[in-house]
XYZ file of C-alpha atoms in Angstrom:
615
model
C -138.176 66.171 -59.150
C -136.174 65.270 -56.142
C -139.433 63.157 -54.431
C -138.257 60.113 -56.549
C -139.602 56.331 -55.311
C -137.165 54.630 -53.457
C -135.880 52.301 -56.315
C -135.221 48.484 -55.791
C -131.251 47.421 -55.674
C -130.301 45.215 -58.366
C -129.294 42.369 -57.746
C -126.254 40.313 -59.853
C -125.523 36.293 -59.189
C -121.992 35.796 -59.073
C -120.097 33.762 -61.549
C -121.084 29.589 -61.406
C -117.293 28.833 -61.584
C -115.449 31.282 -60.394
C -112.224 32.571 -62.496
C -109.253 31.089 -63.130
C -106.236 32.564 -61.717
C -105.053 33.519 -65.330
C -108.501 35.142 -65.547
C -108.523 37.070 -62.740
C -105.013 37.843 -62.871
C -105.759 39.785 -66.249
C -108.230 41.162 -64.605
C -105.957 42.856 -61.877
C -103.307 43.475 -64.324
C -105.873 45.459 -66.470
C -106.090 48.275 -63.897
C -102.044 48.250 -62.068
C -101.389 50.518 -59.795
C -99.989 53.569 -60.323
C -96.358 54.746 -60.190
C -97.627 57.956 -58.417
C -98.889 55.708 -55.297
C -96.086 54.666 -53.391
C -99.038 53.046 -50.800
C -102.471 53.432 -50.672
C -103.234 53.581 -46.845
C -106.247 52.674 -44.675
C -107.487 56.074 -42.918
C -110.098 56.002 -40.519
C -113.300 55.167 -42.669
C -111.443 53.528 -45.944
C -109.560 54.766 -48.781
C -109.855 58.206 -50.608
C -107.490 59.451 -53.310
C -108.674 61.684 -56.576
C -110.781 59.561 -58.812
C -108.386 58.160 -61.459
C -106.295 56.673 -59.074
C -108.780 54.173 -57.505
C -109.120 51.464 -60.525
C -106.955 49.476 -58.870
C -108.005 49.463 -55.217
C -111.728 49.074 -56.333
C -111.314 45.777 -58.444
C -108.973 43.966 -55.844
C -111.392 45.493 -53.532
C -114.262 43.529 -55.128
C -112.363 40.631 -54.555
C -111.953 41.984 -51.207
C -115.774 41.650 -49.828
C -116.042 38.483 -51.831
C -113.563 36.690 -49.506
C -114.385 38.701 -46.550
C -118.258 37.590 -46.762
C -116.837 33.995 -47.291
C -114.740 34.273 -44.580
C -117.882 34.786 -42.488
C -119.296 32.119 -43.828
C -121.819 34.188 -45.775
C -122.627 36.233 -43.626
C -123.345 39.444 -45.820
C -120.840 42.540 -45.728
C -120.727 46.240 -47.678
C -118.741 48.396 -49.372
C -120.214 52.165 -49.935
C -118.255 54.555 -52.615
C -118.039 57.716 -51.713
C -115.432 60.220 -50.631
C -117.747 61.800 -47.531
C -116.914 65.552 -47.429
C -114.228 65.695 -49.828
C -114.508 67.636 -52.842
C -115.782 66.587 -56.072
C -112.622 65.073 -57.758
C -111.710 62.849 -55.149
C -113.706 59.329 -54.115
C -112.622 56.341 -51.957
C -114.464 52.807 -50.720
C -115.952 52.713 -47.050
C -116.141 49.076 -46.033
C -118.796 47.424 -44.242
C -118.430 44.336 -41.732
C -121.607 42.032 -40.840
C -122.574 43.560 -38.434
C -123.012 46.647 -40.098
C -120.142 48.231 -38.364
C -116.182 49.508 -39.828
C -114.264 46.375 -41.117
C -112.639 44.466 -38.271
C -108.818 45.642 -37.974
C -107.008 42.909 -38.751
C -109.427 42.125 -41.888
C -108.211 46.276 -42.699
C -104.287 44.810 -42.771
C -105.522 42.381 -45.444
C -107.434 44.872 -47.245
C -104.148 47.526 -47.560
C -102.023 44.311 -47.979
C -103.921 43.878 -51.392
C -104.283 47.412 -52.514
C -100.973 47.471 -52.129
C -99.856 44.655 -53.793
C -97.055 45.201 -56.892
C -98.769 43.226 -59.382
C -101.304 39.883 -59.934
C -98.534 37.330 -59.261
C -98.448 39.192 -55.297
C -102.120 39.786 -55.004
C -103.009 36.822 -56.100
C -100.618 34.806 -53.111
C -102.922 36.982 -50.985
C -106.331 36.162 -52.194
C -105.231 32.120 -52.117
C -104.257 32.848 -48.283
C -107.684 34.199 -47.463
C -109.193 31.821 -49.380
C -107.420 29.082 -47.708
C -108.774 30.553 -44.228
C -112.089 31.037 -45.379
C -112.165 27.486 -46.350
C -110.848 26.351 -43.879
C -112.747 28.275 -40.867
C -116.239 26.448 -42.918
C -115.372 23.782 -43.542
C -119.035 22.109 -44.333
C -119.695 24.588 -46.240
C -116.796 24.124 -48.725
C -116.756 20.193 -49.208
C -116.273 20.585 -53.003
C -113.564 22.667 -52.708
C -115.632 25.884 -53.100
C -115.655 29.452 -51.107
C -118.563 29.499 -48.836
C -121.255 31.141 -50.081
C -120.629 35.069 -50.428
C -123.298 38.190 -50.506
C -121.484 41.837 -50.794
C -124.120 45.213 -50.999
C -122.367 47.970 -53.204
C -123.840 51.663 -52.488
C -122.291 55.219 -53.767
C -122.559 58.491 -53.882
C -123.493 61.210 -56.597
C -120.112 62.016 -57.583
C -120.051 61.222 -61.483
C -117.161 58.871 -61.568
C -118.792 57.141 -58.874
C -121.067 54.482 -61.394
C -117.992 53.278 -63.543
C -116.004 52.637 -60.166
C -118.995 50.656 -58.137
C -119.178 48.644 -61.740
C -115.357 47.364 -61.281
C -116.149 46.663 -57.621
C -119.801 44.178 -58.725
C -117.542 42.688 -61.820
C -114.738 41.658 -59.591
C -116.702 40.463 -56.740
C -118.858 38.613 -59.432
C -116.107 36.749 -60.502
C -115.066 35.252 -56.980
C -118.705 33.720 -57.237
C -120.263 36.463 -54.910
C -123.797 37.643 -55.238
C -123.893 41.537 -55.375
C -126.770 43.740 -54.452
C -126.562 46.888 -55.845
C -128.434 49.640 -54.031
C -127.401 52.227 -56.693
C -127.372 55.876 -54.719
C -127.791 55.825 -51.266
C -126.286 57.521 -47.975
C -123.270 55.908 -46.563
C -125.474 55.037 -43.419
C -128.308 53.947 -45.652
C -125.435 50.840 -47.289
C -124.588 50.278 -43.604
C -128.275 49.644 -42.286
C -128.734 47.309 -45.124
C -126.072 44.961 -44.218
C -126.902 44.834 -40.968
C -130.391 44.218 -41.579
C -129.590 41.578 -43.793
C -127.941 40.284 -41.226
C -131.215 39.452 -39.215
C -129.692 37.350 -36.736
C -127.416 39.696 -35.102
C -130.285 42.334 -34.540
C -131.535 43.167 -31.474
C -135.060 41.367 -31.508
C -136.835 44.928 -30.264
C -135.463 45.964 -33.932
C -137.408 44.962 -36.843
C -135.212 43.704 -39.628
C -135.799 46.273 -42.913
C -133.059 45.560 -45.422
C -134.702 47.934 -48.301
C -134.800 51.722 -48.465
C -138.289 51.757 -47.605
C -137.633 50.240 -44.367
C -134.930 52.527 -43.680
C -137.445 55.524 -43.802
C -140.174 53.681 -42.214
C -138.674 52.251 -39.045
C -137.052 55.450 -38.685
C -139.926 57.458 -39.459
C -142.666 55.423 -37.975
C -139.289 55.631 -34.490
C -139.212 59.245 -34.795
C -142.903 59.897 -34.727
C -143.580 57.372 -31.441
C -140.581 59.415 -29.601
C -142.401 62.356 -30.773
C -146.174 61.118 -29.520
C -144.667 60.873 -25.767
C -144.458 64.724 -25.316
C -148.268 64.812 -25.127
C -147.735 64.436 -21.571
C -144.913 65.374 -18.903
C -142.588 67.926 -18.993
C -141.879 69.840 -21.920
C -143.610 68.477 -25.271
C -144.314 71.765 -28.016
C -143.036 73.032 -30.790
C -141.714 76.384 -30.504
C -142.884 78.546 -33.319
C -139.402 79.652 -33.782
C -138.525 76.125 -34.546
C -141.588 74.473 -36.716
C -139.847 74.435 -39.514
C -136.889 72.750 -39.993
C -134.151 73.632 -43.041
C -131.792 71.088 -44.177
C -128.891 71.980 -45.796
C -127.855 68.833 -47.753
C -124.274 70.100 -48.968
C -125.365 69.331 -52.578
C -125.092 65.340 -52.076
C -126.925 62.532 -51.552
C -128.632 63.358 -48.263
C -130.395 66.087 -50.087
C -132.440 63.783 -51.794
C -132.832 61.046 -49.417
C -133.853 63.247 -46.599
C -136.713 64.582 -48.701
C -138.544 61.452 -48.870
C -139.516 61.651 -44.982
C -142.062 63.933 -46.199
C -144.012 61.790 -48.174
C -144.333 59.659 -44.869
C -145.125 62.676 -42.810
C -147.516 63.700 -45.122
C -148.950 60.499 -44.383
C -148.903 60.712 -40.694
C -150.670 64.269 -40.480
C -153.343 62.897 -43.019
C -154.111 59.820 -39.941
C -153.802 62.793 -37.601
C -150.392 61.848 -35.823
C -149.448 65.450 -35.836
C -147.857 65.665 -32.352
C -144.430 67.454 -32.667
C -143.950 66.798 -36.293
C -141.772 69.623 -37.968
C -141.737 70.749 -41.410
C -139.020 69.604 -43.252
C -137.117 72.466 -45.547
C -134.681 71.078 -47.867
C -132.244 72.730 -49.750
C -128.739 72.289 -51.567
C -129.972 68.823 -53.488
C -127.580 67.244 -55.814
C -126.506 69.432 -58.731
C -127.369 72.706 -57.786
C -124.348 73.694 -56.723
C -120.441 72.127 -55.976
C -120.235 69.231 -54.029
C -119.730 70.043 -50.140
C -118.036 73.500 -51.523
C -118.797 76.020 -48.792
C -121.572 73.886 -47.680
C -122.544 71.357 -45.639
C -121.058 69.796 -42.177
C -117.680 69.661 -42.836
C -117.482 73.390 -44.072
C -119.825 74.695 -41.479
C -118.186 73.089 -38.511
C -114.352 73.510 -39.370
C -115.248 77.538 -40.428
C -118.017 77.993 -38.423
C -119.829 80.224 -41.437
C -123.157 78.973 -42.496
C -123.000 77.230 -45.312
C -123.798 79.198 -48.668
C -127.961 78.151 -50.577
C -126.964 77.361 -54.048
C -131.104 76.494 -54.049
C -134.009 78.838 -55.564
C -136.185 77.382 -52.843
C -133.828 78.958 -50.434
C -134.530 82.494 -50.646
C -135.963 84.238 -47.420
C -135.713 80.940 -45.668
C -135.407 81.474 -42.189
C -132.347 80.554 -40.237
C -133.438 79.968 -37.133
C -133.365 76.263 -37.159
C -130.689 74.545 -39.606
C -128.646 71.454 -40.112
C -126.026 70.622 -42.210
C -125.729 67.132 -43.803
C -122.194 66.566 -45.026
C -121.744 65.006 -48.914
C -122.700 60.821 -47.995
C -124.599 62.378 -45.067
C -122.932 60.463 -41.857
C -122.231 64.175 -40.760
C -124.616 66.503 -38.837
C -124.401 69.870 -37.138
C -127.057 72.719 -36.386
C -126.761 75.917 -36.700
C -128.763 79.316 -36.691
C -128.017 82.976 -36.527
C -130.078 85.109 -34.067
C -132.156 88.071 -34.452
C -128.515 90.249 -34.781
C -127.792 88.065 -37.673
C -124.992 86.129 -35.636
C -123.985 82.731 -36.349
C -124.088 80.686 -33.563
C -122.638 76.469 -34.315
C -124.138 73.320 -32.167
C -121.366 70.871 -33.321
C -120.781 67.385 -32.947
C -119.875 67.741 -29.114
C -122.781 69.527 -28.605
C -124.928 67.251 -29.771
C -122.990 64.419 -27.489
C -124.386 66.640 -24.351
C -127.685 67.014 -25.449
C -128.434 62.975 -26.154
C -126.409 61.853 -23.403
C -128.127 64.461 -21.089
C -131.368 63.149 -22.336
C -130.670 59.511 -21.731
C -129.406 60.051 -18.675
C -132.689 61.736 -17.124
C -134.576 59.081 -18.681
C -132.772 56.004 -17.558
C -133.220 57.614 -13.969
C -136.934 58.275 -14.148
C -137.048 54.505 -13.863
C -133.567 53.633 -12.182
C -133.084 56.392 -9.723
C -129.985 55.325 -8.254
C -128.403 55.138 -12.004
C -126.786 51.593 -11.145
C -128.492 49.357 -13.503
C -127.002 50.607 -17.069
C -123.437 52.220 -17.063
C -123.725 55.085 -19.444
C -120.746 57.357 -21.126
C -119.804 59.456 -23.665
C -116.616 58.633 -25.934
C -114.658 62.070 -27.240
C -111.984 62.173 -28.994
C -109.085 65.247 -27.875
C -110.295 67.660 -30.282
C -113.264 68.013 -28.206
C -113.990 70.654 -26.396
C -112.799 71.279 -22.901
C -115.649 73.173 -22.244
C -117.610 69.847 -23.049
C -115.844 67.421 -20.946
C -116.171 69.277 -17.855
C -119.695 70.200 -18.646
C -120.807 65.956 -19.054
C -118.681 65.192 -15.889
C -119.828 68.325 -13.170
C -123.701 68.830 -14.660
C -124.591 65.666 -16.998
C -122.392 63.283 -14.395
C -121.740 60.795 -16.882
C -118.631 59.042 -17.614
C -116.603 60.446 -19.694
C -113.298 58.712 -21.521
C -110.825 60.147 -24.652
C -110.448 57.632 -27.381
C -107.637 57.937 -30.385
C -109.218 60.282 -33.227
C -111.453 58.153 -35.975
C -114.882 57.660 -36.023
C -113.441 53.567 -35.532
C -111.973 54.089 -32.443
C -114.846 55.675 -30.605
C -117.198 53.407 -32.056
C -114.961 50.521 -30.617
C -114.526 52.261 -27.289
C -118.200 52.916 -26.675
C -119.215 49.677 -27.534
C -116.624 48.093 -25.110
C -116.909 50.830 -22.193
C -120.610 51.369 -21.876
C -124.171 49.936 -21.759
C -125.212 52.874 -23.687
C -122.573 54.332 -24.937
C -122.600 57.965 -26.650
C -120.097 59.431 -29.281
C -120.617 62.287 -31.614
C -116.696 63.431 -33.319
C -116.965 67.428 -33.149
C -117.646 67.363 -36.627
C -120.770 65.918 -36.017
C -120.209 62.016 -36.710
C -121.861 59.620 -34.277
C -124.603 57.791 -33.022
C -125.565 55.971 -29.686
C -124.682 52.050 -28.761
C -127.082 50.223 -26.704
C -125.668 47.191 -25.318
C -127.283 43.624 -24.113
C -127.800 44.908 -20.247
C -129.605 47.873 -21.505
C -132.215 45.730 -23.877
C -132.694 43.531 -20.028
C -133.301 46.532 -18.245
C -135.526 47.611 -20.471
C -137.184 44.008 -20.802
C -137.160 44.126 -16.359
C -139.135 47.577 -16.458
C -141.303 46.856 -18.868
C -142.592 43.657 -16.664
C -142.271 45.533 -13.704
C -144.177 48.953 -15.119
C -147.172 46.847 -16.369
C -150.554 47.829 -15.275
C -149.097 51.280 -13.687
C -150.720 54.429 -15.325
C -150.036 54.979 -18.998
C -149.310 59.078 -17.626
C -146.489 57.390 -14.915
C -143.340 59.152 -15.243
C -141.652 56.079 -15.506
C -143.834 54.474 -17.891
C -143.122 57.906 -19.904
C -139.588 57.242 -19.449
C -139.841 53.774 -20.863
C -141.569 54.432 -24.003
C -139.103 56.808 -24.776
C -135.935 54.177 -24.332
C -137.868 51.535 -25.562
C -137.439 53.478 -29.236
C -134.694 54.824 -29.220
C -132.483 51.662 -30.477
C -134.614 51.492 -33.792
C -134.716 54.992 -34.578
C -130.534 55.548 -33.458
C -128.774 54.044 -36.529
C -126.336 51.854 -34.522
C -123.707 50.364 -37.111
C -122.112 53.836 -38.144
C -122.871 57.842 -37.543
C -126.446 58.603 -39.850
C -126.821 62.566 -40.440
C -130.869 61.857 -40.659
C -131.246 59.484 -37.843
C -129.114 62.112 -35.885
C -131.163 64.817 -36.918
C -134.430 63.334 -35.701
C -133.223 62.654 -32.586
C -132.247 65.935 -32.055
C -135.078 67.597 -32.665
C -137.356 65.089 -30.753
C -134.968 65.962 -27.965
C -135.327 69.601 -28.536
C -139.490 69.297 -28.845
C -139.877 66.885 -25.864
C -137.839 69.452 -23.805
C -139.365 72.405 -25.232
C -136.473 73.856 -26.432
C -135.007 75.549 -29.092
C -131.578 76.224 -30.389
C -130.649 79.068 -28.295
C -131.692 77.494 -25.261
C -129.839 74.530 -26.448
C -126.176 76.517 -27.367
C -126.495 78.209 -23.811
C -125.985 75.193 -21.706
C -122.379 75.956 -21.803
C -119.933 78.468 -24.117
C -117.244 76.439 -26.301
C -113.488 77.357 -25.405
C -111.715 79.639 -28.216
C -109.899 77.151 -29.966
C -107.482 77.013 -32.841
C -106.376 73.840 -35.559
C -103.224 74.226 -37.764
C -101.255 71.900 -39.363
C -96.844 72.032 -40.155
C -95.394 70.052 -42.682
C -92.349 67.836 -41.728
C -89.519 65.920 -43.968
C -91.314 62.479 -42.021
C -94.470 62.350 -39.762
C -92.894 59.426 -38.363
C -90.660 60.627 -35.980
C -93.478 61.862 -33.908
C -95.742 59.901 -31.939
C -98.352 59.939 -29.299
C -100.238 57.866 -26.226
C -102.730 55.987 -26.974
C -105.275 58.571 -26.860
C -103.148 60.981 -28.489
C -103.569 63.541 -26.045
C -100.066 64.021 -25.219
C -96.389 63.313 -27.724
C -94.227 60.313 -26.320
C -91.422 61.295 -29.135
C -89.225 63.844 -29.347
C -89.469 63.494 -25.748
C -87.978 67.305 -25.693
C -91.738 68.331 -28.048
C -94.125 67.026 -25.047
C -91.746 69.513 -22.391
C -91.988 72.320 -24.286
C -95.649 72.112 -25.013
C -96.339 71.292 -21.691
C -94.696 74.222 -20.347
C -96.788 76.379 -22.960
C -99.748 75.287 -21.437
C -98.483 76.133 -18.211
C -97.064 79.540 -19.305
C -100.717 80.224 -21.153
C -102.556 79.306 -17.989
C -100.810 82.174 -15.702
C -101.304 84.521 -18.171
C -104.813 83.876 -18.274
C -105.110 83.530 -14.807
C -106.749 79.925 -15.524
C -107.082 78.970 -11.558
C -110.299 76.979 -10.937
C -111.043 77.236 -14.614
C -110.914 75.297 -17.759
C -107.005 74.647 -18.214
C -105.498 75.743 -21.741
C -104.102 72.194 -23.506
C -102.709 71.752 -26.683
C -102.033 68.368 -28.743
C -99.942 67.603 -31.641
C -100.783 64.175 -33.905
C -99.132 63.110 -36.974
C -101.240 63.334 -39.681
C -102.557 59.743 -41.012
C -102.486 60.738 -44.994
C -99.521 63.250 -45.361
C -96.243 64.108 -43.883
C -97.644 66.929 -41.758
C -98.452 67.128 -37.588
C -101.778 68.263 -36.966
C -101.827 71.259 -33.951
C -105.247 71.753 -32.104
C -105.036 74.495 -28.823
C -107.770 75.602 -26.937
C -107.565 78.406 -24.037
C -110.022 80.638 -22.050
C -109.576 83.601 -24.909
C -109.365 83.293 -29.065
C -105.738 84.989 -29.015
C -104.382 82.351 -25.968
C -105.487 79.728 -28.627
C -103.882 81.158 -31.624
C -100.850 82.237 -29.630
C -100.578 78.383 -28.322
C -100.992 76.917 -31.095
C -98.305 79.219 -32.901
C -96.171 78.365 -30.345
C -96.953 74.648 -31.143
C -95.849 74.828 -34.794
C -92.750 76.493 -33.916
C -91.745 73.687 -31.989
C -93.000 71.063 -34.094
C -91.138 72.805 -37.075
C -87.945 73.437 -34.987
C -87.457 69.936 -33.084
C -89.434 67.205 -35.678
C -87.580 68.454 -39.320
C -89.745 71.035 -40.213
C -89.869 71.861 -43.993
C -89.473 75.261 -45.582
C -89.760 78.622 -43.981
C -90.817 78.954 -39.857
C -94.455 79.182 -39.468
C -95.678 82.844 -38.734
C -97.557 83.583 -36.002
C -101.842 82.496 -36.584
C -104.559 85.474 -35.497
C -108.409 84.725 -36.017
C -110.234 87.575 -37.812
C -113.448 86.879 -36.751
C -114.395 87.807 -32.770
């Protein structure tokens, strides 16, 4: 039942003559926005509220990607519903630039300007302004006074309030004259590949352009595989038998289901004999058997580092020596196992950013020795951990920079720091960026490898790269294209997870948050690794950390640090510590909230000290 045909998106032709203002004004005024909202806001990937307060911000959102295509001059833009790894009640709108990518920042402005609009009369002085630049940035494509032409791809979710809300979004866009192609349920990074496949022209030519679902799981598949095929020779190259088959624990969502159609292609490949390195696939938690991302998937596995609970029958006596977790739209991955004590042991997002970067790295060299012709680096954010950072700068000896938290500000930083460019959020959102001098390099070894022996190290080396871009889903963080990588990684190196988690051991760390009268009155640099305001906070954190790294005797070590942000959705300032033991990192972090409550307005009763029960 859950090995369902990929199904064809539908595909709706925008009104011939666009509405009238009166029209579409009704139309806005038939969903208002609601006196509970002071202001929707913008987070990192969109908007997300409960359910029954999105009517609004989904029709003027419609007429949102409508202008924003046009504005592009039809170039051909998303917008995915879905409310990731939030719980069941809630959903929110990613959007989706051309290039496949998070909505250009100042085009986000516009977007909360209109949410946020009181009433038609307002929103609709907005829509004529980006009409007016749309027109007038195509001009020979509007001579009769028309938008350029406009193309906007809807995807969602499963959630069940998901279908009425992705049918405001296609009527509103409709009536700005936009075509809408409606992919129906699909994986955030599924809605992302499309548009920038159907944006041909700003591929990479080594990728073939697939703008379906079946192309998604073919070029990945048919990716995955060739990686695979290269272990037949040089180092590493088998499958452990602790780690042929692979469970999947698709936190009750849409990756569940999507996931599961890799096997049909598998299947496939094993029939023409292409068995080399292919796992078995084990999936479990598929869409209704169980609560929405409720103590499942990434998002609960990585922030309580439990494993996730198997609402599936299929699940019983599975082993657990080689899992994932998919979070609910599946842009989320983490592994996971528990050894033969039955302890849980969690490879998380930063772990994952060592283990692809590491593998690049070695690679690249094979055929560049002197690692000058492709500048590589990994993008973290400050919640990773310490233990990583100094692990990719002293053994990986890549470059290593901290970006502001959001998945949109690492993306932006690796794609403007680095040839290849590696970011993976600890909860397990990223991907790789390969950039134009990496697609010459590759184009210069491939001319200058030709004729040398297929077995060549470097030629090895080269096949492997040479994939990589079409299999690595570039335009946003993909829990399945992350997942294959992975394990190629692991089987190509002949690893498994324990050999994996023992490159390095995590710092104890510790996240809180305090609630404040107005998150305002705190801010941070740019990487928000240390508080510019109260100028008094910053001192007295600092000389926690300082305090916390005698007591630990911290010398030549990892240093204990501790952050504070303002949250971006509610007056509260987020606390992360991290020091060499589990009760330095609670006792920072206590210390942290103490501060935060006493000298940023602090609301209620002072925050009691934190202990971790588990060891």
């Amino acid at each position: 039942m859950h090995r369902n045909m990929p199904t064809s998106p539908k595909i709706y032709h925008g009104n011939s003559t666009p509405l009238a203002d009166a029209e579409l004004a009704a139309l806005i005024d038939a969903h208002p926005k609601p006196s509970s909202i002071s202001e929707y806001s913008y987070g990192t990937a969109g908007f997300r509220y409960e359910a029954g307060l999105l009517p609004c911000v989904f029709v003027r959102m419609g007429i949102f990607t409508a202008l924003r295509s046009a504005s592009l001059g039809g170039e051909e833009v998303g917008a995915m519903i879905t409310a990731s790894h939030n719980a069941e009640p809630d959903n929110g709108m990613k959007l989706a630039d051309s290039h496949g990518g998070m909505l250009d920042a100042a085009w986000e402005e516009h977007a909360v300007s209109l949410a946020n609009a009181p009433d038609s009369k307002h929103a609709l002085a907005l829509i004529h302004t980006l009409s007016d630049y749309a027109k007038g940035n195509h001009p020979d494509a509007t001579a009769d006074g028309r938008l350029p032409k406009m193309v906007v791809h809807i995807g969602r979710d499963t959630r069940s309030h998901s279908p009425p809300l992705a049918a405001l979004v296609i009527r509103a866009a409709r009536a700005m004259g936009a075509t809408v192609i409606d992919h129906g349920e699909v994986s955030t990074p599924m809605l992302h590949h499309f548009v920038m496949h159907a944006n041909g022209h700003l591929l990479p030519s080594s990728i073939p352009q697939r703008c379906n679902e079946s192309g998604y799981y073919e070029i990945m598949a048919m990716s995955y595989a060739a990686l695979l095929r290269t272990g037949t020779v040089g180092s590493g190259g088998k499958r452990l038998p602790t780690t042929s088959t692979l469970v999947i624990d698709g936190a009750c969502g849409i990756g569940a289901s999507k996931v599961d159609k890799f096997q049909r292609i598998f299947a496939k490949l094993r029939a023409e004999g292409c068995t080399t390195g292919l796992p078995v696939l084990h999936t479990v938690n598929f869409p209704g058997e169980g609560p929405l991302n409720e103590e499942c998937g990434a998002e609960f596995v990585q922030k309580q580092q439990l494993p996730p609970k198997l609402y599936s029958k299929s699940a019983a006596g599975v082993s657990k020596e080689y899992m994932t977790s998919f979070d609910g739209d599946a842009d989320r991955v983490v592994f996971h196992f528990e050894d033969k004590s039955g302890k849980f042991h969690l490879l998380d997002g930063d772990k994952i950013a060592v283990l692809v970067s590491s593998f690049i790295q070695d690679e690249l060299r094979c055929i560049d020795p002197d690692g000058k012709a492709v500048k590589c680096g990994v993008v973290q954010t400050a919640y990773a951990n310490g233990s990583s950072t100094l692990y990719l700068k002293n053994v990986v000896k890549t470059n290593v920079i901290i970006a502001k938290t959001g998945v949109k500000f690492v993306h932006a930083a690796a794609h403007h720091h680095f040839d290849v460019g590696v970011y993976f959020e600890a909860n397990g959102h990223g991907t790789v960026l390969f950039g134009p001098k990496f697609y010459d390099f590759i184009a210069s070894a491939d001319a200058r490898l030709r004729g040398t022996p297929r077995h060549n190290r470097a030629n090895i080396a080269l096949r492997r790269l040479r994939v990589l871009p079409a299999l690595v889903n570039q335009s946003v963080g993909d829990a399945m294209s992350d997942m294959m990588l992975v394990d190629a990684i692991l089987f190509l190196r002949g690893w498994d997870l324990s050999t994996w988690a023992r490159l390095y051991s995590d710092m104890p760390s510790k996240q809180a948050k305090v609630k404040v009268a107005d998150r305002t009155v705190i801010t941070t640099n740019d990487n928000e690794t240390a508080a510019t305001a109260p100028v008094a906070l910053q001192i007295a954190l600092q000389a926690a950390m300082d305090a916390m790294a005698t007591q630990e005797n911290a010398d030549g070590g990892p240093k204990p640090r501790c952050f504070v942000r303002p949250s971006g959705t509610e007056d509260a300032v987020r606390v992360y510590a991290e020091a060499n033991t589990q009760k330095g990192a609670d006792s920072l972090a206590s210390e942290a909230m103490v501060l935060i409550h006493k000298l940023c307005g602090g609301v209620g009763e002072p925050p009691q000290p934190l202990i971790t029960n588990r060891l």
